[in-house]
Short mmCIF file of C-alpha atoms in Angstrom, two decimals:
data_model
loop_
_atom_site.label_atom_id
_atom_site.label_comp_id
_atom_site.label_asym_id
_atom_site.label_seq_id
_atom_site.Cartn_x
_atom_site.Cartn_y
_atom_site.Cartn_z
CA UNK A 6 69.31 -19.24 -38.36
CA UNK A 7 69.47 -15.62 -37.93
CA UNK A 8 65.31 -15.10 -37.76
CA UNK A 9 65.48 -16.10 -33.65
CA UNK A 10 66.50 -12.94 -33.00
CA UNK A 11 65.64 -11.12 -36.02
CA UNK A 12 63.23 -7.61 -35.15
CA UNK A 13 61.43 -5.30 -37.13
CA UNK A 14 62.80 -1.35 -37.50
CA UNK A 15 60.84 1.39 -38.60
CA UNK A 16 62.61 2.73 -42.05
CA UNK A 17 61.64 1.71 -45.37
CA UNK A 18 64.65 0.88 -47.72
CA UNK A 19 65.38 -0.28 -50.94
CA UNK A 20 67.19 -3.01 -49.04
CA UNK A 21 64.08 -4.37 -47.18
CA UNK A 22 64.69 -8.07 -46.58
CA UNK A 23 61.51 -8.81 -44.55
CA UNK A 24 61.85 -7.60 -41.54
CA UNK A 25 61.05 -4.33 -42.05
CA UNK A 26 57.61 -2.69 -42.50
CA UNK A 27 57.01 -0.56 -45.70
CA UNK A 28 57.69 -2.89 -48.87
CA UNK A 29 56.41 -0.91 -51.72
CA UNK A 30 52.88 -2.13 -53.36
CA UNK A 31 51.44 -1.81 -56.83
CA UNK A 32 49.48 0.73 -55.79
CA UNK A 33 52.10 2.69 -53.86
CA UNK A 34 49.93 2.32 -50.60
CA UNK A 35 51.49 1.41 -47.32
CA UNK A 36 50.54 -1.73 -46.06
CA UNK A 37 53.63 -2.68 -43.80
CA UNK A 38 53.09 -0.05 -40.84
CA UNK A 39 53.23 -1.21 -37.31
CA UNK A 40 49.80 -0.65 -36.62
CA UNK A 41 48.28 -2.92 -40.04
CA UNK A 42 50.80 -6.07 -38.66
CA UNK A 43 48.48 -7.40 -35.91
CA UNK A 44 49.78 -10.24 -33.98
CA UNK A 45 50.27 -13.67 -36.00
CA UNK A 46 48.46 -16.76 -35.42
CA UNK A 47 45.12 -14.59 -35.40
CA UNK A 48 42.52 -14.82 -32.90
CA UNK A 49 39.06 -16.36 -33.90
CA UNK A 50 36.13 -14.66 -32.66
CA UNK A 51 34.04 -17.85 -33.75
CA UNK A 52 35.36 -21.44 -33.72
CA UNK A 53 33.74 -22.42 -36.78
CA UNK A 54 35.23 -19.95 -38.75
CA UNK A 55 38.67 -18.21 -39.82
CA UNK A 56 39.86 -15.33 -37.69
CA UNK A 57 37.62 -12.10 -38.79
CA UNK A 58 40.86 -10.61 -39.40
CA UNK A 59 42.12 -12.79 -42.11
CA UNK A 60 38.57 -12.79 -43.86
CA UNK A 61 38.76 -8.88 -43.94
CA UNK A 62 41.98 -9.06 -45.23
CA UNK A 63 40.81 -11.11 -48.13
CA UNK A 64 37.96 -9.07 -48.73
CA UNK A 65 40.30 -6.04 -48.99
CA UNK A 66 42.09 -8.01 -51.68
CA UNK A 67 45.69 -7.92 -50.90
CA UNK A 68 48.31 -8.82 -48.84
CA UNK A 69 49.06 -7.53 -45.41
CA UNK A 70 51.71 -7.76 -42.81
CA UNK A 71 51.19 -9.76 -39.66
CA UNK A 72 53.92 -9.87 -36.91
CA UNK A 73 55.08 -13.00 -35.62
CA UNK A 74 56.50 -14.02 -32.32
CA UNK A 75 60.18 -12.57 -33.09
CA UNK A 76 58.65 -9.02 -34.29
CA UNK A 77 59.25 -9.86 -37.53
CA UNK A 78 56.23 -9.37 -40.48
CA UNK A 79 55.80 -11.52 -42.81
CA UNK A 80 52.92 -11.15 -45.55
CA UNK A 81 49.71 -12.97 -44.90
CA UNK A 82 47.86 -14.39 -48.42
CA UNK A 83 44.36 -14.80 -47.66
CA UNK A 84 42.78 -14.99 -50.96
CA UNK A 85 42.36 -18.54 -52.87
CA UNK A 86 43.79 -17.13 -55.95
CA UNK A 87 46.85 -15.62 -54.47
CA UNK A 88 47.81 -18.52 -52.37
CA UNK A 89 48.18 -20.73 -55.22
CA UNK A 90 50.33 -18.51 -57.47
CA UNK A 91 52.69 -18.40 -53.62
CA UNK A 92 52.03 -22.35 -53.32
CA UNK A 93 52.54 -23.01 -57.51
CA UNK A 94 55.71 -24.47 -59.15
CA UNK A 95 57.33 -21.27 -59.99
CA UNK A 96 60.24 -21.41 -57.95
CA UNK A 97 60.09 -17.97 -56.66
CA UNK A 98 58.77 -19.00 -53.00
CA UNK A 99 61.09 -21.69 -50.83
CA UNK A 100 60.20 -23.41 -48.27
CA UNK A 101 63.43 -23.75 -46.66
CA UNK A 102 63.11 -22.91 -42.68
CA UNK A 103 66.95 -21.81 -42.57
CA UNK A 104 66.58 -19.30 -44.98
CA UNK A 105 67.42 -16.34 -42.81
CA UNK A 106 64.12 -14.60 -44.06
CA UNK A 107 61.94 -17.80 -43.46
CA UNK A 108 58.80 -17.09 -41.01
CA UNK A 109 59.37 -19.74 -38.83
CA UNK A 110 56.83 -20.29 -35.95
CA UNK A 111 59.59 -20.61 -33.56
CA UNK A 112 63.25 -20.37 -32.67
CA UNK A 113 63.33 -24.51 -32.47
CA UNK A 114 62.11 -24.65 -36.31
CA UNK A 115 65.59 -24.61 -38.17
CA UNK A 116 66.82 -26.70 -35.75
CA UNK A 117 64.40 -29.26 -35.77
CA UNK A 118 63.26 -29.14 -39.14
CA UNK A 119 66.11 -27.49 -41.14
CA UNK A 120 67.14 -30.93 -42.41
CA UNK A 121 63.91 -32.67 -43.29
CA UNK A 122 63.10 -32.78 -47.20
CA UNK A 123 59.60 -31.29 -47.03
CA UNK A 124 61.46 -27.86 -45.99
CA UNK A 125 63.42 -27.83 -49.03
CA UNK A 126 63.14 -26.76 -52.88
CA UNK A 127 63.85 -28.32 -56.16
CA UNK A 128 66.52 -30.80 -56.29
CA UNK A 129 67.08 -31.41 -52.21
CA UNK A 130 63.00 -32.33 -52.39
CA UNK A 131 62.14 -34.21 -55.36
CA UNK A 132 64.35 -37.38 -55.02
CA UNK A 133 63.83 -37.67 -51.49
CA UNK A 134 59.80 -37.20 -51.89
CA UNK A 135 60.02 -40.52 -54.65
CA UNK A 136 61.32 -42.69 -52.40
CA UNK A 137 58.04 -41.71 -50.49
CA UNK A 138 55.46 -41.43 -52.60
CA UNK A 139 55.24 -45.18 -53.76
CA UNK A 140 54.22 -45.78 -50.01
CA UNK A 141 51.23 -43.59 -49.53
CA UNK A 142 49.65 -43.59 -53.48
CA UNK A 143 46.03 -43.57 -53.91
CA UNK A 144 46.04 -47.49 -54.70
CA UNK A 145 48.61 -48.22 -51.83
CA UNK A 146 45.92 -46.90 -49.54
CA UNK A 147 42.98 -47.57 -51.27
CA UNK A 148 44.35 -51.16 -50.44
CA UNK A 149 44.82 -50.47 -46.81
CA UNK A 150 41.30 -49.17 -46.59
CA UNK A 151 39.70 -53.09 -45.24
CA UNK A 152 42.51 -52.64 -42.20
CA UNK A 153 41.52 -49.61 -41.49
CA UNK A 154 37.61 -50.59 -41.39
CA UNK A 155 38.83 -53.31 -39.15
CA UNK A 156 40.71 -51.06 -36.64
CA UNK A 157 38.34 -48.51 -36.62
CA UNK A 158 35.38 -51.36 -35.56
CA UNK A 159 37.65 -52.40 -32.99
CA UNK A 160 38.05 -49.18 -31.27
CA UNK A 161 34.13 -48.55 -31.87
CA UNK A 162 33.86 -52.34 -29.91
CA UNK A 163 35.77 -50.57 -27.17
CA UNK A 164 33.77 -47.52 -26.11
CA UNK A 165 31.20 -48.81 -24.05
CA UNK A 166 33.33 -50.54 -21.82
CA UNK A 167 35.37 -46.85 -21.36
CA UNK A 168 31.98 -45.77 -19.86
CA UNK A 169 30.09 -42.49 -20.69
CA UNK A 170 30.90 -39.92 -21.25
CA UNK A 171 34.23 -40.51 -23.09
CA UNK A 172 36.22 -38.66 -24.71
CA UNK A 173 36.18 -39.05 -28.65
CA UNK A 174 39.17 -37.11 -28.90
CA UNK A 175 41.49 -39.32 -27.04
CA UNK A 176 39.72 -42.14 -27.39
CA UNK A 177 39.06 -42.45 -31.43
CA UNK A 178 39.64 -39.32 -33.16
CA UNK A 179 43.45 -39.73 -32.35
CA UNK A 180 43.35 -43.46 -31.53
CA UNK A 181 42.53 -44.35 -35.78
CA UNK A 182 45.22 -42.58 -37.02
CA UNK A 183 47.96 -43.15 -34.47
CA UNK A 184 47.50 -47.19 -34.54
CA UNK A 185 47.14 -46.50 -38.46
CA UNK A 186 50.54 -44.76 -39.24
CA UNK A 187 52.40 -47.38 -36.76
CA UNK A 188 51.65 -50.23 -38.71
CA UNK A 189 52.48 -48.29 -41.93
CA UNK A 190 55.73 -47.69 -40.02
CA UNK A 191 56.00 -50.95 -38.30
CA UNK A 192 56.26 -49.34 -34.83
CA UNK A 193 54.84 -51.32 -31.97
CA UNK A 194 51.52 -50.82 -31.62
CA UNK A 195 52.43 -50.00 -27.55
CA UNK A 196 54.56 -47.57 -28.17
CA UNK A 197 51.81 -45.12 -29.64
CA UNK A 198 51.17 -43.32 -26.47
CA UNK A 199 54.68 -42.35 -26.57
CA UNK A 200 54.65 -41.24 -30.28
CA UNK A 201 51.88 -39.05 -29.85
CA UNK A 202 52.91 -37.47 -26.41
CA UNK A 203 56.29 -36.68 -28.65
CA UNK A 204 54.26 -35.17 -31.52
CA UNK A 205 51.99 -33.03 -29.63
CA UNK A 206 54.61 -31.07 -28.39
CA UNK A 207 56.53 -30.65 -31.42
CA UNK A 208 53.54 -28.56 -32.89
CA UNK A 209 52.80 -26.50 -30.65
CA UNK A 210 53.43 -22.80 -31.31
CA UNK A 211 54.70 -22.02 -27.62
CA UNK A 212 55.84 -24.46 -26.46
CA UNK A 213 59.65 -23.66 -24.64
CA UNK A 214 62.38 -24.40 -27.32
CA UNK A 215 63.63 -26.67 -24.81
CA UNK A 216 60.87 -29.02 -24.46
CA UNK A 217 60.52 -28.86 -28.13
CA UNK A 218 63.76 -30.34 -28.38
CA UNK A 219 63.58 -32.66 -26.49
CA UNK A 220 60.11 -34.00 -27.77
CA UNK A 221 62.12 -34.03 -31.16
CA UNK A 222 65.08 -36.34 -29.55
CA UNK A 223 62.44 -38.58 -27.94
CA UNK A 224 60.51 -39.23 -30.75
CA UNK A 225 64.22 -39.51 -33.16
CA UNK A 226 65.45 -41.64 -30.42
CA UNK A 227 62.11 -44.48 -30.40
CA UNK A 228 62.52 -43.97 -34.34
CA UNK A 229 66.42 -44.91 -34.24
CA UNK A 230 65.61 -47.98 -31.69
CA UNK A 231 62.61 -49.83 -33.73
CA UNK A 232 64.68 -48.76 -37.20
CA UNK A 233 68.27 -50.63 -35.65
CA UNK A 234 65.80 -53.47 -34.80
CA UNK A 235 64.74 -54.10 -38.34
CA UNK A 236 68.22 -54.73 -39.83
CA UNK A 237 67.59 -58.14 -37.95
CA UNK A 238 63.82 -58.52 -38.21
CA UNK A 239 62.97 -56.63 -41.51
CA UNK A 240 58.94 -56.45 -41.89
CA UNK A 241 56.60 -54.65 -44.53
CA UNK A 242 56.95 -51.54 -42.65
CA UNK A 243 58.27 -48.43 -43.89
CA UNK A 244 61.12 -48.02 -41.69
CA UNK A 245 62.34 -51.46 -42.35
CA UNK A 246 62.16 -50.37 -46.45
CA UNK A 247 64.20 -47.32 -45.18
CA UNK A 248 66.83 -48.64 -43.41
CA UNK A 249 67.45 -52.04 -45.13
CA UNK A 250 66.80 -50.72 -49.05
CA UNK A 251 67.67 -46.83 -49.19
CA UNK A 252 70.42 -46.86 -46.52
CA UNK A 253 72.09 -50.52 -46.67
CA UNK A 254 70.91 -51.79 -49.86
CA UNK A 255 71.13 -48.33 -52.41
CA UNK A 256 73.11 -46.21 -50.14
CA UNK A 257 70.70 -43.18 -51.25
CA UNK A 258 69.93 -42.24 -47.30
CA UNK A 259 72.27 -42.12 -44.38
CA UNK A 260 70.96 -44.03 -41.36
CA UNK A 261 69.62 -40.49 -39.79
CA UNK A 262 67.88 -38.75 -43.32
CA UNK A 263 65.94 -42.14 -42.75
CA UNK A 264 65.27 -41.79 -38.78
CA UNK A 265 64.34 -38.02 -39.89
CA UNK A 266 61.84 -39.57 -42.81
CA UNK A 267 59.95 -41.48 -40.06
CA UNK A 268 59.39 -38.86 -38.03
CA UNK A 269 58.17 -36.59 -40.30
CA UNK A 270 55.68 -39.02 -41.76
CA UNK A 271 54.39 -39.49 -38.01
CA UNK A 272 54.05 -36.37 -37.42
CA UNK A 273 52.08 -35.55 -40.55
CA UNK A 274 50.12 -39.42 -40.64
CA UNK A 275 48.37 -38.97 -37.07
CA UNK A 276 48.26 -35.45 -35.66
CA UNK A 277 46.51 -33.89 -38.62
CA UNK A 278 43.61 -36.43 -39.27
CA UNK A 279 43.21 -37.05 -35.76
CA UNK A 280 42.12 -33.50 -35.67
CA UNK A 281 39.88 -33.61 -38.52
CA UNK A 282 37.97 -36.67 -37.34
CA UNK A 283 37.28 -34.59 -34.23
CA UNK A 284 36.09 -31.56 -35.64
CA UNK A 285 34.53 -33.89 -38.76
CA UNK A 286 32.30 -35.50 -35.69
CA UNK A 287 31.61 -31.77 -34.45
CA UNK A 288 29.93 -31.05 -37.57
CA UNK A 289 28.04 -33.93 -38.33
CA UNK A 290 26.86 -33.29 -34.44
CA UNK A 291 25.57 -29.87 -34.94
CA UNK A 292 23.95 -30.65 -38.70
CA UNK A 293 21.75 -33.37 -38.23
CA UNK A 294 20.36 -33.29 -41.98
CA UNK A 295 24.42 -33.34 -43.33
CA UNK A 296 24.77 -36.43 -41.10
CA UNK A 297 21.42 -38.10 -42.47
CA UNK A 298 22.82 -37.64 -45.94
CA UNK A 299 26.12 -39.51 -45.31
CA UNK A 300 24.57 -42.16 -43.60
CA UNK A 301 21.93 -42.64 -45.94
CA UNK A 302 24.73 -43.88 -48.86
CA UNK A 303 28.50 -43.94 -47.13
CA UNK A 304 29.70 -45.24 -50.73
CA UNK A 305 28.87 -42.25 -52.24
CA UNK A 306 28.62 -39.50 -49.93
CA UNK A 307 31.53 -40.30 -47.65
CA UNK A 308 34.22 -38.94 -50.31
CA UNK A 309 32.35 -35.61 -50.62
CA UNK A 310 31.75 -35.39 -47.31
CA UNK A 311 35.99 -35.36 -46.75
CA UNK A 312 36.89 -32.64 -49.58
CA UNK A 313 34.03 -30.42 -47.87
CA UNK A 314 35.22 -31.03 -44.41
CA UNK A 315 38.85 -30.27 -45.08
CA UNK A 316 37.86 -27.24 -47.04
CA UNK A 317 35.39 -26.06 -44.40
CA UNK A 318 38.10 -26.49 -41.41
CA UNK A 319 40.98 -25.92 -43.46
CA UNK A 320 42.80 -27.54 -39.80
CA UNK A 321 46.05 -26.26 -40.97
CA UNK A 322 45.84 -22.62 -39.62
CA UNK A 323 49.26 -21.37 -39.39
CA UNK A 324 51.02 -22.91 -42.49
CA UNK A 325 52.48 -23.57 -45.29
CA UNK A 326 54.76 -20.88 -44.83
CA UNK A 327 57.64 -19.49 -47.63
CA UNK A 328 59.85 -16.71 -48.11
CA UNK A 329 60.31 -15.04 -51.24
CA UNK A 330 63.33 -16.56 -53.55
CA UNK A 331 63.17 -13.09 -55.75
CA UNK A 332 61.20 -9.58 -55.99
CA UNK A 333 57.10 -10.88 -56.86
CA UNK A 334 53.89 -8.82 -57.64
CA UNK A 335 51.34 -10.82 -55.21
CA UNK A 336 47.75 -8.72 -55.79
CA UNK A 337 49.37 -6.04 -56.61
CA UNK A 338 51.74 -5.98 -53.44
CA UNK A 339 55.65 -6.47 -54.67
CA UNK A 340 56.88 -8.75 -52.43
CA UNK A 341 61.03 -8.15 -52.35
CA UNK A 342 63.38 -11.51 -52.34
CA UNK A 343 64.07 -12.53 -48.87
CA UNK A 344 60.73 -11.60 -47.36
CA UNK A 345 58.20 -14.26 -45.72
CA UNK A 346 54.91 -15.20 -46.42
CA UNK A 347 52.25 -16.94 -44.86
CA UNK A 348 49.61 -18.82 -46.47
CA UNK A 349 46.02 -18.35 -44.65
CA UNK A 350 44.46 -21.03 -45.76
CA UNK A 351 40.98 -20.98 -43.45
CA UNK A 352 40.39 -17.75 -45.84
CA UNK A 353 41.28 -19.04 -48.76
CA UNK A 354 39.43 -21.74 -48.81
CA UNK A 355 36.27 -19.79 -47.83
CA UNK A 356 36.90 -17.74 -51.14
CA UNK A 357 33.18 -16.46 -52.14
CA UNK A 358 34.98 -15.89 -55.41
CA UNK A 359 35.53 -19.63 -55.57
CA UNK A 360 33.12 -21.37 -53.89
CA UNK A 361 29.40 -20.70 -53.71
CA UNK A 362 27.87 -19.92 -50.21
CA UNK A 363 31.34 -20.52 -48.55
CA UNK A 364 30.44 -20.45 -44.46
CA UNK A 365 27.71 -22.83 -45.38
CA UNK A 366 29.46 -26.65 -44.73
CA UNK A 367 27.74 -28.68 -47.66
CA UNK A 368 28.44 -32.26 -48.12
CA UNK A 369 27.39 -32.82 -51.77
CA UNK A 370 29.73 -29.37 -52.73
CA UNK A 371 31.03 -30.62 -56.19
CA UNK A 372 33.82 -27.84 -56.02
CA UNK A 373 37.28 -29.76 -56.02
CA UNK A 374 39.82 -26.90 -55.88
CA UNK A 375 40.45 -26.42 -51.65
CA UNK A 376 43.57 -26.35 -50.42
CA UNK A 377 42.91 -28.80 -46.87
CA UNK A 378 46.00 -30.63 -48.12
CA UNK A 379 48.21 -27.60 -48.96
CA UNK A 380 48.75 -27.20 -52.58
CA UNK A 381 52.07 -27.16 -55.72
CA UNK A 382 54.78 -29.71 -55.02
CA UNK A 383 54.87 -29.74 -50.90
CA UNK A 384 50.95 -31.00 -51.00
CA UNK A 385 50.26 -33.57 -48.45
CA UNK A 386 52.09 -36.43 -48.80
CA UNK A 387 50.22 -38.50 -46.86
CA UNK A 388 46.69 -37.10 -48.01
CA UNK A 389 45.02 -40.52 -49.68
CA UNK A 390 45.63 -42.34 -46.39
CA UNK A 391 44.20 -39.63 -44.53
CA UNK A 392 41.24 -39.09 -46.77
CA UNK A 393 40.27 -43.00 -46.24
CA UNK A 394 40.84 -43.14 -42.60
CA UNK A 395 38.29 -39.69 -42.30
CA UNK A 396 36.02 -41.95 -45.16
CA UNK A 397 35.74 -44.73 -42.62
CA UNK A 398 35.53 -43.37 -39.09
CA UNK A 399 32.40 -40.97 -39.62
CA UNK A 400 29.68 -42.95 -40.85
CA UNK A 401 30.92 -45.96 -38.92
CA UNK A 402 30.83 -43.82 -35.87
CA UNK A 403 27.42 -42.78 -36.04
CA UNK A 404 26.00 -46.16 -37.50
CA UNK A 405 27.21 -48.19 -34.49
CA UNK A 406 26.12 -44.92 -31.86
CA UNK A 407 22.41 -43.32 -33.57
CA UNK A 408 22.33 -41.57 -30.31
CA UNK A 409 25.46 -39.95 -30.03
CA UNK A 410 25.18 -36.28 -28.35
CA UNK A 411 27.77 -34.15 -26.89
CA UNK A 412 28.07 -34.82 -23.12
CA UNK A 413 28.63 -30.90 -22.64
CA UNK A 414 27.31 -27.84 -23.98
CA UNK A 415 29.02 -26.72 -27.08
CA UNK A 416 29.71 -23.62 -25.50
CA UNK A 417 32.00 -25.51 -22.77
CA UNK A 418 34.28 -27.50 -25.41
CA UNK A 419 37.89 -25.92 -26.29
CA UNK A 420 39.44 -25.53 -29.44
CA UNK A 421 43.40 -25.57 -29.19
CA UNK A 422 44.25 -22.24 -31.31
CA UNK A 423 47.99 -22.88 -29.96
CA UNK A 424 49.10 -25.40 -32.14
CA UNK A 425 50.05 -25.28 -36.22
CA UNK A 426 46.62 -27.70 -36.61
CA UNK A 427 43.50 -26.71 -35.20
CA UNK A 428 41.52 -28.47 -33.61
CA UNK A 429 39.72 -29.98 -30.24
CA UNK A 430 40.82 -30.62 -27.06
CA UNK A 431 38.54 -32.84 -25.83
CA UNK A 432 35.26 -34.15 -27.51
CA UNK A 433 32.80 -35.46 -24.10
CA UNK A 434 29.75 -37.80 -26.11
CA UNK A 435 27.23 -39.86 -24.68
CA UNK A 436 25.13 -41.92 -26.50
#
């Protein structure tokens, strides 16, 4: 991948791949100088909202350059209606990370990712993404949801005997999720501290390319040890469908595209909603009257309550990223083949021009069209499970603690801004 080194000059050709800074707009203004590519992942000046750079480039209308960690500037799509047409099925944005003109967010991305499905178009996606999808359906999970109540009352039967304060974070918000996805997996249940530990670093943005790869070959190497184990003691797990149906039985996988499958889905079952429960609990902290509504009727506020949460955090702050498969008019800005693009989607889903009082969090918003779960044929593949495991631990949370408070003043917690999902660090309650 070519991109680890790849830097920015100053010319403007008719051969700009990317990397350069004066693609030619609609308008024939210059939008690609050095000084109009701030640094990329943006800074927020307010935790509970996008980076006041990325709204003002969506009130401005287009897109802009942003320069990444290698010098390179991509464009950054910040408005609702732009990112779809980038995220839509019209095969003129890929999402393959060894595509020398790929954004990725750092030099360990083509390695570590460059074979998975989910960064990969068309035909290397689709048939790899079906052998998936019959796992995490809306009915498939809707059937898990009773487990799921059941380990999220366990870990609520817990807390007390932690002591308070504690550490919702640590303790729940990433405790649901992780025990969740290992029993869709069939990983030990004791091994979780070691799958999460693995996936942490993996996301984050600075992380040495090192230590990134060697997160990776920990959490491929657990993968490869409890997958080998279930030739001999299959279960209902996914990896045991994996290994003893699409590798021994059909042949469709090799042993490794299924040890590759498994951690992906880890990474994208746990780390995500474990950072939307947290900042899900934030909210319903700081808004008493929100949280009176969803526990007045769970049943019928609870799904709301999810859609409006993922829209208002839109966690995912530095993704999905593309790069362009041929030249593209984006609001009026021709993007050239072989230039990258990032999605923005805390902006995007704050669109004023598609939902009504945007910074306001609202948990009976009827609007259905945020992009929390990404959007066109790389949406979420894991987004029912998710949205059931969020349904569950927020009203069951605050049902079994009425008193719960924040052990600290807000001021005092810390949001990581370093990572592809954002989120909390810690969460300090008391009840």
């Amino acid at each position: 991948m070519s991109t680890d080194t790849d830097t920015d000059t100053d010319t403007d050709t008719d051969t700009d791949t990317g990397t350069g800074t004066g693609a030619s707009t609609g308008t024939g203004a210059d939008t690609g100088t050095a000084a109009d590519a701030p640094a990329f992942p943006l800074t927020r000046g307010c935790p509970f909202a996008p980076p006041e750079t990325a709204t003002a480039f969506r009130e401005a209308g287009a897109p802009r350059r942003v320069t990444i960690w290698d010098g390179s500037r991509p464009w950054l799509i910040t408005r609702h209606d732009q990112v779809q047409q980038v995220l839509g099925p019209t095969g003129r944005f890929g999402a393959d990370v060894t595509d020398p003109g790929f954004p990725n967010t750092s030099s360990a991305q083509p390695a570590v990712e460059g074979n998975i499905f989910f960064r990969k178009d068309g035909d290397e996606h689709l048939p790899i993404r079906r052998i998936l999808n019959p796992d995490f359906t809306a009915k498939r999970s809707e059937a898990l949801r009773p487990r799921i109540a059941e380990l999220t009352e366990q870990l609520l039967d817990e807390l007390p005997a932690k002591g308070s304060p504690v550490d919702l974070i640590e303790e729940y918000a990433l405790a649901l999720p992780t025990v969740v996805i290992c029993e869709v997996l069939g990983v030990p249940y004791e091994e979780r501290h070691t799958v999460h530990e693995s996936s942490k670093k993996i996301v984050q943005l600075s992380l040495p390319k090192e230590e990134k790869l060697a997160a990776h070959r920990a959490m491929h190497d657990n993968l490869s040890r409890n997958m080998a184990k279930k030739r001999t003691a299959p279960d209902d797990g996914l990896l045991s469908r994996l290994v003893n149906t699409w590798v021994d039985e059909k042949g469709v996988l090799s042993f490794e595209d299924a040890v590759g499958l498994g951690t992906l889905v880890i990474g994208a079952g746990h780390e995500t909603t474990a950072n939307m429960i947290g900042l899900g609990i934030l909210s319903l902290l700081r808004e008493p009257e929100q949280r009176g509504l969803l526990l007045s009727d769970p049943g019928k506020h609870a799904g709301t309550a999810t859609e409006e949460m993922m829209r208002y955090w839109s966690m995912v702050q530095t993704e999905p990223r593309r790069v362009c498969l041929e030249d593209t008019e984006v609001g009026g800005v021709l993007i050239r083949a072989g230039e990258g693009i990032i999605c923005n989607l805390p902006a995007a889903n704050r669109d004023p021009e598609v939902f009504a009082a945007p910074e306001k969090l609202d948990l009976t918003r009827t609007e259905r069209r945020h992009m929390g779960f990404g959007s066109g044929i790389h949406q979420c593949l894991g987004q029912n499970l998710s949205r059931i495991e969020m349904q569950e631990a927020w009203p069951r949370l605050f049902r079994r603690f009425p008193t719960l408070r924040l052990a600290v003043a807000e001021s005092e917690l810390h949001f990581h801004d370093d990572a592809l999902t954002y989120g909390l660090e810690e969460l300090p309650v008391t009840w």
